[in-house]
Coordinates of C-alpha atoms and ligand atoms in Angstrom, one line a residue:
Chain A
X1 CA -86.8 61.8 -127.1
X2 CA -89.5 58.9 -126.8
X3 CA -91.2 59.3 -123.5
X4 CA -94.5 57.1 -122.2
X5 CA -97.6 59.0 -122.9
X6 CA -98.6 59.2 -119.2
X7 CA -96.2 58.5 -115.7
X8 CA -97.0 54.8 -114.6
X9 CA -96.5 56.9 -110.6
X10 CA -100.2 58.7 -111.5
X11 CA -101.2 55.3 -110.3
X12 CA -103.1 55.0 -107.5
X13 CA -100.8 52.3 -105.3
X14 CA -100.9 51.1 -102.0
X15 CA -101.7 53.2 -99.0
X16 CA -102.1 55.7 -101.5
X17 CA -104.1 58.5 -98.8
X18 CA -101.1 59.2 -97.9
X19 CA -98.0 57.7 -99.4
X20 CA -98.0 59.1 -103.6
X21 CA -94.3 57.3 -104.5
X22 CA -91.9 55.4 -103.0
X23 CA -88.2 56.5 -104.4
X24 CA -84.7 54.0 -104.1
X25 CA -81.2 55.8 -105.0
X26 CA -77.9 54.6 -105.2
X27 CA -74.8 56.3 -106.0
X28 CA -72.4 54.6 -107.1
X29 CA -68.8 55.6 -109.2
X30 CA -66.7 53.9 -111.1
X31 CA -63.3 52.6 -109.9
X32 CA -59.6 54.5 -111.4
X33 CA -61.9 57.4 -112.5
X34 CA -61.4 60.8 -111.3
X35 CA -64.9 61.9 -109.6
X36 CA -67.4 64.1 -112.2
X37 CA -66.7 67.1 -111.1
X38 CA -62.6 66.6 -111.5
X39 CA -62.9 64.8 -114.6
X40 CA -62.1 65.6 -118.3
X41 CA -64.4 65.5 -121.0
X42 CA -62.7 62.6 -122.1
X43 CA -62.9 60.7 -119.3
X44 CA -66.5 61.6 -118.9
X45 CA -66.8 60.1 -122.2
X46 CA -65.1 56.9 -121.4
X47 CA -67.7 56.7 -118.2
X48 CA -70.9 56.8 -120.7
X49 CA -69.5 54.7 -123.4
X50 CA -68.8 51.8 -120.2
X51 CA -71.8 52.3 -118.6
X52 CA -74.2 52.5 -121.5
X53 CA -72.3 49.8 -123.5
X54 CA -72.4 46.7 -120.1
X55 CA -74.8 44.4 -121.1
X56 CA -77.8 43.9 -119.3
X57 CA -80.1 40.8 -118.9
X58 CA -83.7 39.8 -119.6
X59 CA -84.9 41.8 -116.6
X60 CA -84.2 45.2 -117.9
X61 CA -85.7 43.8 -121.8
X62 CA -82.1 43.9 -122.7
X63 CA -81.2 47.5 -122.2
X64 CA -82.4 51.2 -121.1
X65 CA -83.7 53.7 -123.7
X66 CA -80.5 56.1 -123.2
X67 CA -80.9 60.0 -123.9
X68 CA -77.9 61.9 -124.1
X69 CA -79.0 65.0 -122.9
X70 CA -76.7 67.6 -124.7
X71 CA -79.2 66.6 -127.5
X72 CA -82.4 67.5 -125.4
X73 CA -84.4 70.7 -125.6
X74 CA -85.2 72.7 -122.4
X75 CA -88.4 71.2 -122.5
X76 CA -87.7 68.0 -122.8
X77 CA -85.4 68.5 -119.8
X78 CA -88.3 69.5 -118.0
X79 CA -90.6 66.8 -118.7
X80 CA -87.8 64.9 -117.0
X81 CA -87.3 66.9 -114.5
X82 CA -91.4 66.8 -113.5
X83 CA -91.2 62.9 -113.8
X84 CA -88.8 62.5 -111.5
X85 CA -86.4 60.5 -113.8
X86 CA -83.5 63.4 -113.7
X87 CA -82.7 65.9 -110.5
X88 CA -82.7 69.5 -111.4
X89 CA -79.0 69.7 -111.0
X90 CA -78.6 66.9 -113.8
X91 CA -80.9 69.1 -115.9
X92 CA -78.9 72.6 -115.4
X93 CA -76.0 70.8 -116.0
X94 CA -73.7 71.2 -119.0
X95 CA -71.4 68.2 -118.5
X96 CA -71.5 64.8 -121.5
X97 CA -74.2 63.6 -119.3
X98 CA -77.0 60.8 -120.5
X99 CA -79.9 59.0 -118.7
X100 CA -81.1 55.5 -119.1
X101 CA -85.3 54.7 -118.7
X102 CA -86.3 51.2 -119.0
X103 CA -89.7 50.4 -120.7
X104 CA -92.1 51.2 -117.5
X105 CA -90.0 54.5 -116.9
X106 CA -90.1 53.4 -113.4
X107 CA -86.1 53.0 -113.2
X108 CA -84.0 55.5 -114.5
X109 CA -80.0 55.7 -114.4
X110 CA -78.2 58.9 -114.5
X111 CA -74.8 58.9 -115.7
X112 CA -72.4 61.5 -114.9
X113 CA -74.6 63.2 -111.9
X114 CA -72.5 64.5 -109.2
X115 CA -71.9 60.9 -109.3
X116 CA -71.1 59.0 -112.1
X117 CA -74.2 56.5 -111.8
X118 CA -77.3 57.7 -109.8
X119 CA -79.6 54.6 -110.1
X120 CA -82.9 55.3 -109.4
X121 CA -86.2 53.6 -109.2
X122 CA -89.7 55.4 -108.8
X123 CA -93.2 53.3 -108.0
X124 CA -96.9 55.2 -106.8
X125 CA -97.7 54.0 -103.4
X126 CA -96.1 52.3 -100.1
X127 CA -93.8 50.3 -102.9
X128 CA -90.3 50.3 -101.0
X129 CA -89.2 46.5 -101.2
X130 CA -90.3 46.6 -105.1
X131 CA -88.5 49.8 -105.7
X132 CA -85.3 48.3 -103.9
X133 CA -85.2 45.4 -105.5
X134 CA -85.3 46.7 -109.3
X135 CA -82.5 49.7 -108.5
X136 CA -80.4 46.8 -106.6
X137 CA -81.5 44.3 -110.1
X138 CA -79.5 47.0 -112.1
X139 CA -76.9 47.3 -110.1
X140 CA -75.9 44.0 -109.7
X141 CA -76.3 43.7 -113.6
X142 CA -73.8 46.4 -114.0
X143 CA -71.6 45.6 -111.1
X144 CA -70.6 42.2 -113.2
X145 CA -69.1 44.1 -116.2
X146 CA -67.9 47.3 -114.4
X147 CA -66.2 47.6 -111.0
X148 CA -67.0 50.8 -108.1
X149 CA -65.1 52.6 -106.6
X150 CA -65.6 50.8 -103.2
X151 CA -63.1 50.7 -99.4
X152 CA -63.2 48.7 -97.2
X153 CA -63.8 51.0 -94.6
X154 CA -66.3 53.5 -95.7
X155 CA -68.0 51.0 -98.3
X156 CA -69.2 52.4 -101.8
X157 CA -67.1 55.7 -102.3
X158 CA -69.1 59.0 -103.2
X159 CA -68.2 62.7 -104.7
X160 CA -69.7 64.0 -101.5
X161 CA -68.3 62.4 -98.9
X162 CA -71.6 62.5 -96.6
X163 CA -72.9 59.9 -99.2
X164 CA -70.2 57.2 -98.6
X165 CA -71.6 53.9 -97.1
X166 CA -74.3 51.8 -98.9
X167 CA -74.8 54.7 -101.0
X168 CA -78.5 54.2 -101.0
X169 CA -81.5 56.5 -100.0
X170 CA -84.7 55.5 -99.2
X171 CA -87.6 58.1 -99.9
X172 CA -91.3 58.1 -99.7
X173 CA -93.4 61.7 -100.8
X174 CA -95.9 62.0 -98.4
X175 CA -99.5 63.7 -98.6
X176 CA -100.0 65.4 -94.8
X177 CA -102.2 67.8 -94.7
X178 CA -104.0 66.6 -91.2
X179 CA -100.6 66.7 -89.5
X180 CA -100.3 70.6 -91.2
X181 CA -104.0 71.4 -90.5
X182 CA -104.0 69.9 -86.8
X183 CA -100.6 71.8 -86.0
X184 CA -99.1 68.5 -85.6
X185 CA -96.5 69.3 -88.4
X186 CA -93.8 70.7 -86.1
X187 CA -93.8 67.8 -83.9
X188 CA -93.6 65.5 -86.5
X189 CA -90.5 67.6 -88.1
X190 CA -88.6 67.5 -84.9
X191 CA -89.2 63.2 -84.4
X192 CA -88.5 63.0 -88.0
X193 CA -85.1 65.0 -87.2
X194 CA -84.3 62.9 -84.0
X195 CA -84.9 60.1 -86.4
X196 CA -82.1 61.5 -88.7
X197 CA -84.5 61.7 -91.2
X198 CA -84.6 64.6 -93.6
X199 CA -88.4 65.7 -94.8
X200 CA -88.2 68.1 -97.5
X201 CA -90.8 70.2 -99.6
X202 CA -92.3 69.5 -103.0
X203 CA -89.6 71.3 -104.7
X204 CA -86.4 69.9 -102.5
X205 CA -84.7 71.2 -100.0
X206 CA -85.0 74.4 -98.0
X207 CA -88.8 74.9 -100.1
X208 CA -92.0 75.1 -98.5
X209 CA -93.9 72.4 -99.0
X210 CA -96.4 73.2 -101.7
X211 CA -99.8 71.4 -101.3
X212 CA -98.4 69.8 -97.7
X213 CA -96.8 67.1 -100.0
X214 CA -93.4 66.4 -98.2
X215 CA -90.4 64.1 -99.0
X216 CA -88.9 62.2 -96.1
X217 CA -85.7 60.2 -96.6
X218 CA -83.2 59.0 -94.9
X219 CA -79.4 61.2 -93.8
X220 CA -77.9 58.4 -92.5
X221 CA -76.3 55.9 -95.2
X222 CA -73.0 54.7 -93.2
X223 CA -73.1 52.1 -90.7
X224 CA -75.7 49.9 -91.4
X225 CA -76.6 47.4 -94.2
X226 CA -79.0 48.3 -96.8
X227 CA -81.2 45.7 -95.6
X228 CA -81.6 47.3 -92.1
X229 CA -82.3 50.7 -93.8
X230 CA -85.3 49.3 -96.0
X231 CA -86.9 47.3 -93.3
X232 CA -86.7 50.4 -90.8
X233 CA -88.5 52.5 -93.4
X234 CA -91.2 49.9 -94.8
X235 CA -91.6 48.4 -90.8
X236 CA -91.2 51.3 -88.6
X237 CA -91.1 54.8 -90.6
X238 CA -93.5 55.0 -93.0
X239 CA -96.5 52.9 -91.3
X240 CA -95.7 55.6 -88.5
X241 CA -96.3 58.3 -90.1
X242 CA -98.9 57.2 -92.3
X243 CA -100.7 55.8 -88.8
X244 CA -100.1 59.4 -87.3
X245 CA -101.7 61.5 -90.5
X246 CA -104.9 59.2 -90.9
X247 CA -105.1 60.0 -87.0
X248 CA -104.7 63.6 -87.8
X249 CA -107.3 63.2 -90.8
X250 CA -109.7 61.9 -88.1
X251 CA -108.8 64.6 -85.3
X252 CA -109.8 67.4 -87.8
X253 CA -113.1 65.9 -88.8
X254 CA -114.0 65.5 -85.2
X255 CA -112.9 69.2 -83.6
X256 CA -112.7 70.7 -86.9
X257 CA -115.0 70.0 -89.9
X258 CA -116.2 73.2 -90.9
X259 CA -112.5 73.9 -91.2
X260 CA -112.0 70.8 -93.6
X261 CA -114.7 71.1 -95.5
X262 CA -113.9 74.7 -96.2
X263 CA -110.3 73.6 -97.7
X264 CA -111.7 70.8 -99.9
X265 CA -114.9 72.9 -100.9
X266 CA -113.1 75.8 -102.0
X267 CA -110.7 74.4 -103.9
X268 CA -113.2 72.2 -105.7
X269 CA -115.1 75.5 -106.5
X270 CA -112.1 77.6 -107.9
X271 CA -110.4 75.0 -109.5
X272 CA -114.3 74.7 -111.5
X273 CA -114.6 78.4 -111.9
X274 CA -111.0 79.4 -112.4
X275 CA -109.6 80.8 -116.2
X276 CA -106.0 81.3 -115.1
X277 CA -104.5 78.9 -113.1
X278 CA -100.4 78.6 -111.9
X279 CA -98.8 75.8 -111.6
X280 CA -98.3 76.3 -107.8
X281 CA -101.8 77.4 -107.3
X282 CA -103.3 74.4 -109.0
X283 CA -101.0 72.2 -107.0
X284 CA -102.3 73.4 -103.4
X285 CA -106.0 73.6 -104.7
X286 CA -105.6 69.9 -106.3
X287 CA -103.9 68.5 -103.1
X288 CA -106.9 69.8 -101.1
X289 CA -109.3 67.8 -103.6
X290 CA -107.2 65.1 -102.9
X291 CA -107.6 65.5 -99.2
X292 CA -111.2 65.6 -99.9
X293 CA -111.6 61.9 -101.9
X294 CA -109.7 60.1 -99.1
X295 CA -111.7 62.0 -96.7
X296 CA -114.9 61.1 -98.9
X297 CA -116.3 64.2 -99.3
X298 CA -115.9 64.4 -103.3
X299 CA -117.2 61.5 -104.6
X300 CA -117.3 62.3 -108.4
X301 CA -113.7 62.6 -108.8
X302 CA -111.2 59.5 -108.8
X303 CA -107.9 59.6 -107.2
X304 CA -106.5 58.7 -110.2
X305 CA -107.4 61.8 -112.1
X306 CA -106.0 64.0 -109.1
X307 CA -102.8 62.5 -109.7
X308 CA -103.1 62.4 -113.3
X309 CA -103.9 66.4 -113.2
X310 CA -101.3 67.0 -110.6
X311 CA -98.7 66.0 -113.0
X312 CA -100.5 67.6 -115.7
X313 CA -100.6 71.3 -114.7
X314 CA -96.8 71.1 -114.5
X315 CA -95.5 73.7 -117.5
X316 CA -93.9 70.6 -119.5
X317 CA -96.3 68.3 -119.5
X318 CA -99.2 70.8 -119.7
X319 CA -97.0 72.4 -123.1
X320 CA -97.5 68.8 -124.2
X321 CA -101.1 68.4 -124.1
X322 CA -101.8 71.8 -124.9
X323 CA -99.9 73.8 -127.8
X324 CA -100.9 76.8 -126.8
X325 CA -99.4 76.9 -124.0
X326 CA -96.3 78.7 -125.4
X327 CA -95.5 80.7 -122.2
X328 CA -96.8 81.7 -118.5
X329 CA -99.3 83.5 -119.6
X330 CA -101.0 81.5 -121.7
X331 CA -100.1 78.6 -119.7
X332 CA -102.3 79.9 -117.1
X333 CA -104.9 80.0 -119.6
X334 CA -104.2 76.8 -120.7
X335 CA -104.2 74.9 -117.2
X336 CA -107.5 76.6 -115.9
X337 CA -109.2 75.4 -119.3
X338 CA -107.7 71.8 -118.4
X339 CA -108.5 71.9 -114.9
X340 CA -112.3 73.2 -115.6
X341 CA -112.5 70.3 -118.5
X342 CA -111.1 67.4 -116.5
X343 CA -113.3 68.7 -113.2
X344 CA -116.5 68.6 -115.1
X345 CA -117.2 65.3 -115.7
Chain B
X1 CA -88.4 85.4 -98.4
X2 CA -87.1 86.6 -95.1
X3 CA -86.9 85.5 -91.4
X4 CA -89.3 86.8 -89.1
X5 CA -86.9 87.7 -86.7
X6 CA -84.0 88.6 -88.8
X7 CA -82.6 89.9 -92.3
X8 CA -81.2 86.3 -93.8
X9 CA -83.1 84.1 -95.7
X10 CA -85.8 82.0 -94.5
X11 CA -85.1 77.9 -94.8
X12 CA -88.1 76.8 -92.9
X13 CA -91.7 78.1 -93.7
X14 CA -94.7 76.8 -91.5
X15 CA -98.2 77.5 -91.5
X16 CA -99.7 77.0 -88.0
X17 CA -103.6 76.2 -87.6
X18 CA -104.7 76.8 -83.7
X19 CA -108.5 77.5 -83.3
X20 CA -109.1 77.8 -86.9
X21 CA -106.9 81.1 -86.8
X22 CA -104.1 80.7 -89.6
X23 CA -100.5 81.9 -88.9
X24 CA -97.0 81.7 -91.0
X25 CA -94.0 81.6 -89.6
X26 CA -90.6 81.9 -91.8
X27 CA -87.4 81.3 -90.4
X28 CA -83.8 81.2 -91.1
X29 CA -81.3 78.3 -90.1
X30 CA -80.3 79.9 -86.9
X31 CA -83.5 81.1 -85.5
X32 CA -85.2 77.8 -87.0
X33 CA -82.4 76.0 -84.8
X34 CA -83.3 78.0 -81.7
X35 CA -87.0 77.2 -81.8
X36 CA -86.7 74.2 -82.2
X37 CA -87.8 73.7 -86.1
X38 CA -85.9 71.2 -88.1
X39 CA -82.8 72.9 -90.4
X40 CA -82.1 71.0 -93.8
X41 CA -79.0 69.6 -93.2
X42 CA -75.8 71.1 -92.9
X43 CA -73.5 71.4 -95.4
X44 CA -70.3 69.5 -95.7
X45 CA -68.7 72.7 -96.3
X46 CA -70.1 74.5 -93.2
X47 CA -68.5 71.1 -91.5
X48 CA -65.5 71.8 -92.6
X49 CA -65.6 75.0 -90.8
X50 CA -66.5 73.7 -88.1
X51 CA -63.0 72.7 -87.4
X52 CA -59.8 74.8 -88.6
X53 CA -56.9 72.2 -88.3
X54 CA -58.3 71.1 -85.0
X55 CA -57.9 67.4 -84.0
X56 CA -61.1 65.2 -85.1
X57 CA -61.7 63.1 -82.8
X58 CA -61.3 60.2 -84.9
X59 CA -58.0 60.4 -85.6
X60 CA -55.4 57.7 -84.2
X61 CA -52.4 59.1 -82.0
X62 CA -50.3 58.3 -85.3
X63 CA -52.7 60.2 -87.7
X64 CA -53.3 63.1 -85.2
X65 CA -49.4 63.9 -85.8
X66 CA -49.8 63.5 -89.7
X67 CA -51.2 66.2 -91.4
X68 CA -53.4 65.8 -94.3
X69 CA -51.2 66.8 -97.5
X70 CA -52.4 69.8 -99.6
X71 CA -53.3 67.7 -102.4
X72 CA -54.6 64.5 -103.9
X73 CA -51.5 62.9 -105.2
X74 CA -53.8 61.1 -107.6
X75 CA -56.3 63.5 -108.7
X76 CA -54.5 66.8 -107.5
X77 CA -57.9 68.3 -106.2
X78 CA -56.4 70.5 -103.4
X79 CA -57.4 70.2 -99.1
X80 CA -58.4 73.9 -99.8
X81 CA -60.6 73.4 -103.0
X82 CA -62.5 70.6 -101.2
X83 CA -63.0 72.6 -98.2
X84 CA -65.0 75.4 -100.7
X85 CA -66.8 72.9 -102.4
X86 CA -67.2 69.8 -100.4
X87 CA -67.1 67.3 -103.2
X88 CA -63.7 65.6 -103.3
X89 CA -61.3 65.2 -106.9
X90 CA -61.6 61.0 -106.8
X91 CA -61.6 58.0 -104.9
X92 CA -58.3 58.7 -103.7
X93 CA -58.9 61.5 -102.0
X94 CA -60.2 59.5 -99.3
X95 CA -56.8 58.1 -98.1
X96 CA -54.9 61.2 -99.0
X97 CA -57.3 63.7 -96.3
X98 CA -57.7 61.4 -94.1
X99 CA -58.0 62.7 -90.9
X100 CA -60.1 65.1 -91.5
X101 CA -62.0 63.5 -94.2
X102 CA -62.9 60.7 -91.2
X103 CA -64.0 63.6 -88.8
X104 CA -66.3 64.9 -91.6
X105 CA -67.9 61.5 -91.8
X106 CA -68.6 60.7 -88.6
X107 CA -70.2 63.9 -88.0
X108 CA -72.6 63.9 -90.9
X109 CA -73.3 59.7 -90.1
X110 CA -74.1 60.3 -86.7
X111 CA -70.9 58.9 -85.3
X112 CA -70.8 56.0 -87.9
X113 CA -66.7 55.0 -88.9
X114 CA -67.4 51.8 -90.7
X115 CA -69.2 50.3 -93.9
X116 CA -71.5 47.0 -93.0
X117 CA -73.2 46.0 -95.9
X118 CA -72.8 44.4 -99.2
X119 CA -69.7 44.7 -101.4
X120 CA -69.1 44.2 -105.1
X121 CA -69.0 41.2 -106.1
X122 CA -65.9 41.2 -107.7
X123 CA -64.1 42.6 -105.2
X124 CA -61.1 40.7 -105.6
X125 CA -58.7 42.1 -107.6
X126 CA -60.2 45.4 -107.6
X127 CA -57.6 47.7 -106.2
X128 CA -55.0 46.3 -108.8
X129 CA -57.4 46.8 -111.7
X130 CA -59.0 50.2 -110.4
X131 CA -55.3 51.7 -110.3
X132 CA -54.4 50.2 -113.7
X133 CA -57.0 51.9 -114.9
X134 CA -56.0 55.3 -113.8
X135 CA -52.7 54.5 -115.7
X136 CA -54.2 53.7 -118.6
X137 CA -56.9 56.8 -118.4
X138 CA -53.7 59.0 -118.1
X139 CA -51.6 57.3 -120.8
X140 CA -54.7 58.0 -123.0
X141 CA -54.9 61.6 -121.8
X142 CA -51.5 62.2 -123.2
X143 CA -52.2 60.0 -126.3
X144 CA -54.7 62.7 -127.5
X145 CA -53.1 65.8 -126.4
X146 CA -50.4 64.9 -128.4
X147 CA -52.2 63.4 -131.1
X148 CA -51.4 59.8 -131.1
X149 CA -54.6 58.6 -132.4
X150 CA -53.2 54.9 -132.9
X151 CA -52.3 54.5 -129.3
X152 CA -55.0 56.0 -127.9
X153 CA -57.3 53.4 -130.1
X154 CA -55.1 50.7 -128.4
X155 CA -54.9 52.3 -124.9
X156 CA -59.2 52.6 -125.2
X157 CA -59.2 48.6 -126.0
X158 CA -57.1 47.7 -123.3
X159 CA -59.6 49.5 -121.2
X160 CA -62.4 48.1 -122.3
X161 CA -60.8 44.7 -121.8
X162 CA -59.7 45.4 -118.4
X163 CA -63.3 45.2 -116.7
X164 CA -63.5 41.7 -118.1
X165 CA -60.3 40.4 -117.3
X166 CA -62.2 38.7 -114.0
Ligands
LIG1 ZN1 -83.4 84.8 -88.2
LIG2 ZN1 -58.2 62.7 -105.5

């Protein structure tokens, strides 16, 4: 499996104090096909042989690097999995199942999914319109070769039927620790919720949100045209919520410094000092460093390398860098000698 | 980890900072609800439960009398199987439960009953080539059950064709 050295989302892109990617999905299945789930092996087959096989144009550099993924190691799965270019169900799954990456690795295409396509696109930053574009690219590209499953009435037809509409969801993962530190989170949630949003943790739904990084996407997907979705979340929902955490930022440096400073200077300390380091640890304590560059109190340390070492720590990638890290244990070792290395400078 | 106030499982986890003294709070679905927290959302299955034969109250007065049948007659996926799982058998299902598949819809879309939006391009003609391909997929089905590897072949290239017979 040929993957990019590095993630092009450890980019530092717009509004990038608070906003780390901006995420487009669409789900889409193809017409006189049994769903996934119902289907035979065969006919699961037949799906990946059509999709992988439609041409596609100049845009895409005239096709996706495909990996089937029966012929993936666990590892490798979870070097997807951390990139965001599969979902952890794709990965557990034991279905004929293959995923498409073009060259940037910033669009990837699961086939066979709960789904039968789940296009996606991935860019660092308040990135929405680009993200949209590129995942609605592909799917226009395919739709020319390969018809969806698609009525009248309820628009592109899903697996699950709470997905049926324009099949698309919208998703930015947010940094908000002022709204967490302030207390403002629960007022936020319960907007967010009136707004039939859905904000979920670092690791998906029903998790707490590790290092106050939070997904927020949309529930709604029938009823409205996916033009009307994207402008409502690049116009209205994320400059909102962006607006209300850089308030937050400034509330808690007002009424609250020593309280700040204590988050960003202790992390900064351990994460210099520490020789065993878990990956959930060293995700909270790098999130408060990254609180503490926007908030300018660490000057010495990029943004850039925050995100770089966020992705880093995570067991697949830091097996990658680091041989030795053959299991938890030594992983820990591993990560803390990363961590203290990368710090240092 | 487990809810503050009860023994199930704890969907929402908070840490609450008020005068720089730190507090969690851990919370399942139903006490969550209660307080005011936001729930992740509900699952089609538990909205299936929600109503046991009842009338949605999307149905027409003509539908309301029609009873969804136990099965797909195209995929076979039974009314029973998708209430377990909530993932339906194949496109067809839609029209086949659809009373109650409309109810679960406009629940979960916040009243919503209608696509607006783009369609496929070639939308023309895709109902007529969208059921000859289920033919096809289950003439090839038998083809290699029964180990007719030549009509298969053929029965695979008149699929392939079909998608650009525009
Ligand atoms: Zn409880
Ligand atoms: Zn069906």
């Amino acid at each position: 499996m040929r993957l990019r050295e590095e993630s092009s989302t450890v980019q530092v892109g717009p509004e990038a104090d608070v906003v780390m990617s901006s995420r487009i999905r669409l789900a889409r299945n193809l017409a006189g096909f049994p769903f996934v789930g119902r289907a035979s092996d065969a006919q699961r087959h037949e799906v990946l042989q059509m999709v992988t096989r439609a041409p596609l144009g100049q845009a895409f550099g005239g096709g996706l690097t495909w990996v089937n993924m029966a012929q993936t190691t666990p590892q490798e799965r979870q070097l997807l999995v951390e990139r965001h270019l599969v979902s952890r169900h794709f990965a557990d799954s034991t279905v004929p199942r293959t995923v498409g990456v073009d060259a940037e690795e910033t669009l990837s295409v699961m086939v066979n999914e709960e789904d039968h396509l789940r296009i996606q696109t991935i860019l660092p930053g308040a990135r929405l319109d680009h993200a949209f574009e590129r995942a609605r690219l592909f799917d226009q590209e395919i739709e020319s070769s390969i018809d969806f499953a698609f009525s009248a009435r309820w628009g592109y037809l899903t697996a699950c039927p709470t997905n049926v509409g324009c099949g698309v969801r919208v998703g930015v993962m947010l940094h908000l620790p002022g709204l967490r530190y302030t207390g403002e989170m629960e007022r936020v949630k319960r907007a967010a919720k009136d707004m039939h949003l859905a904000m979920r943790g670092f690791y998906g739904e029903g998790t707490e949100a590790v290092g106050n990084f939070y997904q927020v996407s949309n529930q709604l997907t029938l009823g409205f045209s996916e033009d009307d979705l994207l402008r409502r979340f690049t116009q209205e929902t994320v400059p909102q919520l962006v607006e209300y955490e850089r308030t937050a930022r400034r509330m808690l440096v007002e009424s609250n410094r020593p309280l700040l400073e204590d988050k960003v200077f202790r992390a900064a300390a351990t994460l210099r000092a520490a020789r065993l380091l878990g990956s959930e640890e060293a995700t909270k304590l790098l999130a408060n460093i990254r609180l503490g560059i926007c908030m300018e109190l660490i000057p010495d340390v990029s943004l850039e390398l925050v995100q770089r070492l966020l992705l880093q720590v995570q067991p697949a990638h830091l097996a990658r860098i680091d041989a030795t890290a053959t299991d938890d244990d030594k992983g820990r070792i591993a990560r803390a000698a990363l961590v203290r290395r990368a710090l240092r400078a | 980890m487990k809810c503050d106030h009860c023994d199930k499982p704890a969907v929402v986890h908070e840490v609450v900072i008020k005068g720089g003294v730190t507090s969690e709070v851990h919370l399942c679905a139903e006490h969550a609800a209660q307080k005011g927290y936001q729930v992740p959302p509900v699952p089609v299955t538990q909205l299936l439960a929600q109503f046991t034969g009842q009338v949605p109250s999307i149905a027409t007065p003509q539908s309301r009398k029609a009873a969804a049948p136990a099965r797909c007659p195209v995929c076979g996926l039974g009314f029973a199987e998708f209430r377990q799982t909530g993932v339906l058998g194949c496109p067809g299902c839609y029209d086949a439960f659809m009373p109650q598949i409309g109810a679960v819809i406009e629940r979960a879309q916040a009243g919503a009953v209608s696509h607006v939006g783009r369609a496929p391009v070639r939308l023309e003609g895709l109902a007529d080539r969208a059921a000859m391909r289920s033919k096809l997929l289950q003439e090839l089905e038998t083809a290699v059950t029964t180990e007719q590897y030549e009509r298969a072949a053929s029965l695979r290239d008149r699929l392939k064709n079909l998608g650009e017979e525009t």
